[in-house]
């Protein structure tokens, strides 16, 4: 059984928009920071955006101003609204839940969803 369920990936044109969704269990969602990461062909997985339970956010410089991460506590869901998409945004996007316990990171990962942006 998947801990994180992603949806919303697909194909978009440059300048277009997509919204990714990631649904987590109530327990996971409530005690973990949530985030989105992506991995493009030939590159390492990189942070896109994160959001804490207190709704503190941070973004990669490459997406700041274009992407918005948010969370709906009632639905135990985190979203990534992606606007002004660029071909460089093409990657597999992964939902992440993270918490630190005694200095050790514990992570849950989604299956990943493909986002393809065409010129």
Short mmCIF file of C-alpha atoms in Angstrom, two decimals, residues 47-89:
data_model
loop_
_atom_site.label_atom_id
_atom_site.label_comp_id
_atom_site.label_asym_id
_atom_site.label_seq_id
_atom_site.Cartn_x
_atom_site.Cartn_y
_atom_site.Cartn_z
CA UNK A 47 14.69 19.79 -4.26
CA UNK A 48 11.89 21.76 -5.86
CA UNK A 49 9.91 23.01 -2.87
CA UNK A 50 9.14 22.09 0.72
CA UNK A 51 6.51 23.06 3.23
CA UNK A 52 6.39 22.42 6.96
CA UNK A 53 3.39 21.80 9.15
CA UNK A 54 3.62 25.47 10.03
CA UNK A 55 3.43 26.34 6.33
CA UNK A 56 6.96 27.61 6.13
CA UNK A 57 8.11 27.16 2.53
CA UNK A 58 11.28 27.15 0.54
CA UNK A 59 11.93 26.83 -3.17
CA UNK A 60 14.71 26.07 -5.53
CA UNK A 61 15.94 29.22 -7.21
CA UNK A 62 15.02 27.79 -10.58
CA UNK A 63 11.31 27.63 -9.71
CA UNK A 64 10.88 30.50 -7.28
CA UNK A 65 8.17 32.83 -8.47
CA UNK A 66 6.71 30.23 -10.81
CA UNK A 67 5.86 27.31 -8.55
CA UNK A 68 3.81 27.37 -5.37
CA UNK A 69 3.67 24.62 -2.78
CA UNK A 70 0.69 24.43 -0.46
CA UNK A 71 -1.03 21.99 1.83
CA UNK A 72 -4.60 21.18 2.72
CA UNK A 73 -4.64 19.72 6.21
CA UNK A 74 -8.24 18.58 5.94
CA UNK A 75 -7.39 16.47 2.91
CA UNK A 76 -3.88 15.47 4.04
CA UNK A 77 -2.69 16.63 0.66
CA UNK A 78 0.18 18.75 -0.58
CA UNK A 79 0.06 20.51 -3.92
CA UNK A 80 2.56 21.93 -6.32
CA UNK A 81 1.11 24.55 -8.62
CA UNK A 82 3.46 24.95 -11.55
CA UNK A 83 3.01 28.00 -13.74
CA UNK A 84 5.04 29.41 -16.59
CA UNK A 85 6.45 25.99 -17.29
CA UNK A 86 9.70 25.68 -19.18
CA UNK A 87 11.19 22.73 -21.05
CA UNK A 88 13.85 22.65 -18.33
CA UNK A 89 11.12 21.65 -15.87
#
